[in-house]
Structures are given as C-alpha cells and as structure tokens.
Coordinates of N, CA and C in Angstrom, one line a residue:
X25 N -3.1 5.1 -11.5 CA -4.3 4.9 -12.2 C -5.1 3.8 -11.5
X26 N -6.7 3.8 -11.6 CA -7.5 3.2 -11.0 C -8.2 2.2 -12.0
X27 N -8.2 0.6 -12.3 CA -9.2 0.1 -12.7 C -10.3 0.2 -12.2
X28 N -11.0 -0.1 -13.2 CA -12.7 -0.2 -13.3 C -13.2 -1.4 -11.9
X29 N -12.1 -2.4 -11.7 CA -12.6 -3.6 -10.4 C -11.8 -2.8 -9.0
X30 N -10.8 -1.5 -9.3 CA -10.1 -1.8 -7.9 C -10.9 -0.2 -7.5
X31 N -11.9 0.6 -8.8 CA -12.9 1.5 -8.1 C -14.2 0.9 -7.8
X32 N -14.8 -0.6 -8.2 CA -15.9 -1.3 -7.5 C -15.4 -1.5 -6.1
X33 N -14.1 -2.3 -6.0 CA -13.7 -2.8 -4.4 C -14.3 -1.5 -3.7
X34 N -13.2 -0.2 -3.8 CA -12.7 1.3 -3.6 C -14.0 1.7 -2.5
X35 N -14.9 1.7 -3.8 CA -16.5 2.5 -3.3 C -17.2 1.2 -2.6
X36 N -16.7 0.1 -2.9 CA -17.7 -1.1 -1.7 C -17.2 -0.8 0.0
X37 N -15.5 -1.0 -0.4 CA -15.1 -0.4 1.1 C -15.2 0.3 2.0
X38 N -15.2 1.7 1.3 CA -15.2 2.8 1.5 C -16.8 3.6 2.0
X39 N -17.5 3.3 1.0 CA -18.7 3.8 1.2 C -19.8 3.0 1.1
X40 N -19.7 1.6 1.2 CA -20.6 0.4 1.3 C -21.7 0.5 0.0
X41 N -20.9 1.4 -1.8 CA -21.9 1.5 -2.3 C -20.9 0.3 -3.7
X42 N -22.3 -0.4 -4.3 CA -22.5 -1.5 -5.4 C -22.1 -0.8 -6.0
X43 N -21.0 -0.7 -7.0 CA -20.4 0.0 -8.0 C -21.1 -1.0 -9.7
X44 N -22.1 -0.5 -10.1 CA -22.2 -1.5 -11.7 C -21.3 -1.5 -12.7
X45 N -20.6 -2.0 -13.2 CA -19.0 -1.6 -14.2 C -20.2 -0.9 -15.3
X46 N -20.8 -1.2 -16.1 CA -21.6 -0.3 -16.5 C -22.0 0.9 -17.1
X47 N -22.0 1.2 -15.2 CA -22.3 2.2 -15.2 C -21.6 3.3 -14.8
X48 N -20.5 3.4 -15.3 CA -19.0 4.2 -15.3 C -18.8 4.8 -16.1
X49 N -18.3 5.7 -16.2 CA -18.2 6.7 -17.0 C -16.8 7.5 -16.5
X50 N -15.4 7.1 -17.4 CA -14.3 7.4 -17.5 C -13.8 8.7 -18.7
X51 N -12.9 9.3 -17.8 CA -12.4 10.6 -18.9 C -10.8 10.8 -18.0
X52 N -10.2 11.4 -18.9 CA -8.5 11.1 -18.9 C -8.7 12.6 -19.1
X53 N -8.1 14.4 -17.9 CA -7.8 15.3 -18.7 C -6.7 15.9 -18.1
X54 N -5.9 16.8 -18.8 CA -4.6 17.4 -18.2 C -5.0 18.3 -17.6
X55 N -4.5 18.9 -16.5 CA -4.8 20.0 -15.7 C -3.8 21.0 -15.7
X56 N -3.5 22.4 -15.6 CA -2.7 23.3 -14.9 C -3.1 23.7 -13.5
X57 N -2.5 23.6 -12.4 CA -2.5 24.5 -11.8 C -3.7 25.3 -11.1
X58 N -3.1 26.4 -11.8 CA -4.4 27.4 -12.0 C -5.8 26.7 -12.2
X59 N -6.1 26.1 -12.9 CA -7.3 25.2 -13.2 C -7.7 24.2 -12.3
X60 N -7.2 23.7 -10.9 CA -7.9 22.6 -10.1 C -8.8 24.0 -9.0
X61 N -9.8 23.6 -9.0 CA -10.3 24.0 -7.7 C -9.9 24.2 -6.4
X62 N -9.6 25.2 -6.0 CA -9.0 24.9 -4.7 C -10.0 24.6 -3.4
X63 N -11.2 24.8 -3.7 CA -12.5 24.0 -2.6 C -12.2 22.5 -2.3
X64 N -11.8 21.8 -3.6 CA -11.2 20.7 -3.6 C -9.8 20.2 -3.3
X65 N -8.6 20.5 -3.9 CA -7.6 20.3 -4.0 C -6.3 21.8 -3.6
X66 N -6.3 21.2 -1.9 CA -5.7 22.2 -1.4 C -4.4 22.7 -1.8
X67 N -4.1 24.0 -1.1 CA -2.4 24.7 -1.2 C -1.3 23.3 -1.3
X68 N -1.6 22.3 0.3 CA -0.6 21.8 0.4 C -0.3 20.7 -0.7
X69 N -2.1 19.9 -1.4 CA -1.8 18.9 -2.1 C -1.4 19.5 -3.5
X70 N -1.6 20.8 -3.7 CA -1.1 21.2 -5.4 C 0.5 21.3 -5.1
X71 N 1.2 21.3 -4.0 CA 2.8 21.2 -3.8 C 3.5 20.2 -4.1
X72 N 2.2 18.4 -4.1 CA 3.0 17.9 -4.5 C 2.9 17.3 -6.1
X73 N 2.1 17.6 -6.3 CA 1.3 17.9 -7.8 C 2.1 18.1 -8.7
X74 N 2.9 17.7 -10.3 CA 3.0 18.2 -11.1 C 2.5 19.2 -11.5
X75 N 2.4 20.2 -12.7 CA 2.1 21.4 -13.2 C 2.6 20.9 -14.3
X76 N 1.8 20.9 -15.9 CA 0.5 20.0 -15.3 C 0.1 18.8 -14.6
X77 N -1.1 18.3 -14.1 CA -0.9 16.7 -13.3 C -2.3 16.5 -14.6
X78 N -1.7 15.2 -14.7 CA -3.2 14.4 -15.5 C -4.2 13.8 -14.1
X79 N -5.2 13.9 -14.6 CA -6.6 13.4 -13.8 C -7.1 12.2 -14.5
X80 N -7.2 11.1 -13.7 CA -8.2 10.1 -14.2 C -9.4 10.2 -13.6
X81 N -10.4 10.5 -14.2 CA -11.7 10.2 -13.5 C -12.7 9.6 -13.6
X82 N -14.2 9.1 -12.4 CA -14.7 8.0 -12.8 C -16.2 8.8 -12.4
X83 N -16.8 8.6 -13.2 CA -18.1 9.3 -12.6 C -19.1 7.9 -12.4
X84 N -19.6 8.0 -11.2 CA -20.7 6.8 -11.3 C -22.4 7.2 -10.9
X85 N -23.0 7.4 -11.4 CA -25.0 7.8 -10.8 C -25.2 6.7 -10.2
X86 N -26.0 6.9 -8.8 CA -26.7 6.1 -8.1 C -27.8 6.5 -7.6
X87 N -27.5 6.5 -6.4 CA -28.6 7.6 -5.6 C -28.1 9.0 -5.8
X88 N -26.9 9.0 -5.7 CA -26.3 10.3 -5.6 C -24.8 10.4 -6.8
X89 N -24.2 11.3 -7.5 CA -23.4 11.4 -8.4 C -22.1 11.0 -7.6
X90 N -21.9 9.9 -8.0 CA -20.3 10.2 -7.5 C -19.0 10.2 -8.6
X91 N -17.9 11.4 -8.1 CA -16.4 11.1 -9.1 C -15.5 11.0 -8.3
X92 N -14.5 10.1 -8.3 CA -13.7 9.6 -7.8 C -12.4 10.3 -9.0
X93 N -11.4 10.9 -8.7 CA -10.1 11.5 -9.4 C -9.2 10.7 -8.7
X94 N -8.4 10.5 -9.8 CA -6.6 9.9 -9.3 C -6.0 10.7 -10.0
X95 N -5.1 11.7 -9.5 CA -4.1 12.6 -10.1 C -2.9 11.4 -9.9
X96 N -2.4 11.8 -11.5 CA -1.3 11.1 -11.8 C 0.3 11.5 -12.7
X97 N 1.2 11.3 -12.8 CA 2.1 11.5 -13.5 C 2.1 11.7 -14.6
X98 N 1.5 12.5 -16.0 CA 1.5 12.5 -17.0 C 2.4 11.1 -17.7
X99 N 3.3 11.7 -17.3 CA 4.2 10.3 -18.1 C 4.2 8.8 -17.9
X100 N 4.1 9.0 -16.3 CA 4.2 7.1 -16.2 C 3.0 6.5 -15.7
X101 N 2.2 7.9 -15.1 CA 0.3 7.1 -15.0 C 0.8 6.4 -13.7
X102 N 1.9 7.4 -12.7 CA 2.1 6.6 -11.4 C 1.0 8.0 -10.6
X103 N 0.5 6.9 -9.2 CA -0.9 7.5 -8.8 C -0.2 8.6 -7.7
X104 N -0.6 9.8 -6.9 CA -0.1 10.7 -6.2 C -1.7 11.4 -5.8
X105 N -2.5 10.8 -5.9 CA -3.6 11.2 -5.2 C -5.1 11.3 -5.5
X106 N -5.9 10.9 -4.4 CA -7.2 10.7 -4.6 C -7.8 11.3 -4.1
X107 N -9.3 11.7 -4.7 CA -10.4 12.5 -4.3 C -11.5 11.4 -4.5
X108 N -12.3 11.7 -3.9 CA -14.0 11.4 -4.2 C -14.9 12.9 -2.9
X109 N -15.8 12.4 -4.4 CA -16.8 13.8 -4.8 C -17.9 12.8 -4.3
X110 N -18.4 13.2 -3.6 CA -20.4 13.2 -3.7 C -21.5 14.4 -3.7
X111 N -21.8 14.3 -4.9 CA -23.2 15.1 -5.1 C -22.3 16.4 -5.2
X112 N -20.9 16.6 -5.6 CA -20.0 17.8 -5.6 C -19.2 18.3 -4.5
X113 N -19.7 17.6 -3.4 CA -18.8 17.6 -2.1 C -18.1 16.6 -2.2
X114 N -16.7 17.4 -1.6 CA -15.6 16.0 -1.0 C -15.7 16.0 0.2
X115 N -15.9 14.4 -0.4 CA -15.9 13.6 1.1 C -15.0 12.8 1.6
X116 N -13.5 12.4 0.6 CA -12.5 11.6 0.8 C -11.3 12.8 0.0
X117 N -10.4 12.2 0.5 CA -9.4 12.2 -0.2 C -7.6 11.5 0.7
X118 N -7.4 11.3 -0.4 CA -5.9 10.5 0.1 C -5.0 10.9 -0.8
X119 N -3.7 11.3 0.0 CA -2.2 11.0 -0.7 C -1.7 9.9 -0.9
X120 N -1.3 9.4 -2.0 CA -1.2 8.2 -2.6 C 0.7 7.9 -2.7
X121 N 1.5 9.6 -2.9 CA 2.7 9.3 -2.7 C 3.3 10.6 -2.8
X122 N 4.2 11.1 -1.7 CA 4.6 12.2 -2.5 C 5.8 12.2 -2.7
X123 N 6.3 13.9 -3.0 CA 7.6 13.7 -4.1 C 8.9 13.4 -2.7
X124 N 8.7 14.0 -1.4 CA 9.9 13.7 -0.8 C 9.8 12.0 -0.5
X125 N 9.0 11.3 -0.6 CA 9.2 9.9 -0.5 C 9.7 8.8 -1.0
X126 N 10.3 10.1 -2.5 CA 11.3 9.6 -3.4 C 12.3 10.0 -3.4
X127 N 12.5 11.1 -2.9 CA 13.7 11.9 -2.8 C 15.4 10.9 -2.3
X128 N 16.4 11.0 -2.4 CA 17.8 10.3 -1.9 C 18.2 11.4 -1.1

C-alpha cells in the first residue's frame, strides 16, 4: 500500500508533477480476475496476481487525470504491483514483488 506522502514523492519523481494531498482521491476495491482490464494489466502480470487481488487507488486532477493502482494482498496489504494511468493511458507500471521471490 501507498501513502498519501510516498504518492506526492512517487509522481514528483517520476513525472515531475506537484501532487496537492488535497486533492486525492482514494478508494480500496477487490478485483476478480476476469474484471482487470487486460489493455492495462497483462497475461503475465495477472500470473502473479491473487484471484481476487485488492486495488488501492489514487486518483489525482491536474492538467490531466491521473490514477495510480497498487495491487495488493487482500490479507496483509503487502504491495505486488503498480500502475499509473494518464488521461486513461498507462504510462507506468512496476512489479513490486512476485510470488517466486518468495518461494524456498
């Protein structure tokens, strides 16, 4: 999961944009599967995905709409991957952890 200060840093870094705490706009929803877009979130990253994976998401208005998603572990709200959206295009995304990286 993403605080509200480590998605200001996130989008200063990243996209050199002033994030206003403000003006955020947070929503928590469970996904199946079936239900993520695949325009967005490909074959390989829904493999490492729970079924369901919870979504944290951050919507911010500027010039342009941006949402930033952190798919996470329903249970422990441990992070396995990021998107950011502009204006409905992705323009980022990162794997944050996957499942063989825990494996023994």
């Amino acid at each position: 999961m993403l605080s509200i200060e480590q998605l200001k840093v996130f989008m200063e870094e990243k996209f050199g944009v002033a994030v206003e705490s403000d003006g955020v706009g947070e929503e928590s929803v469970l996904l199946y599967h079936e239900e993520l877009d695949e325009e967005l979130i490909s074959i390989d990253v829904k493999r490492i995905l729970p079924n369901p994976v919870s979504f944290q998401t951050y919507i911010y208005n500027e010039e342009s709409e941006w949402i930033v998603g952190v798919a996470t572990v329903a249970e422990t709200n441990s992070p396995l991957f990021l998107i950011c959206l502009k204006d409905g295009n992705r323009i980022y995304e990162e794997v944050l952890f996957r499942k063989k990286d825990n494996e023994k």
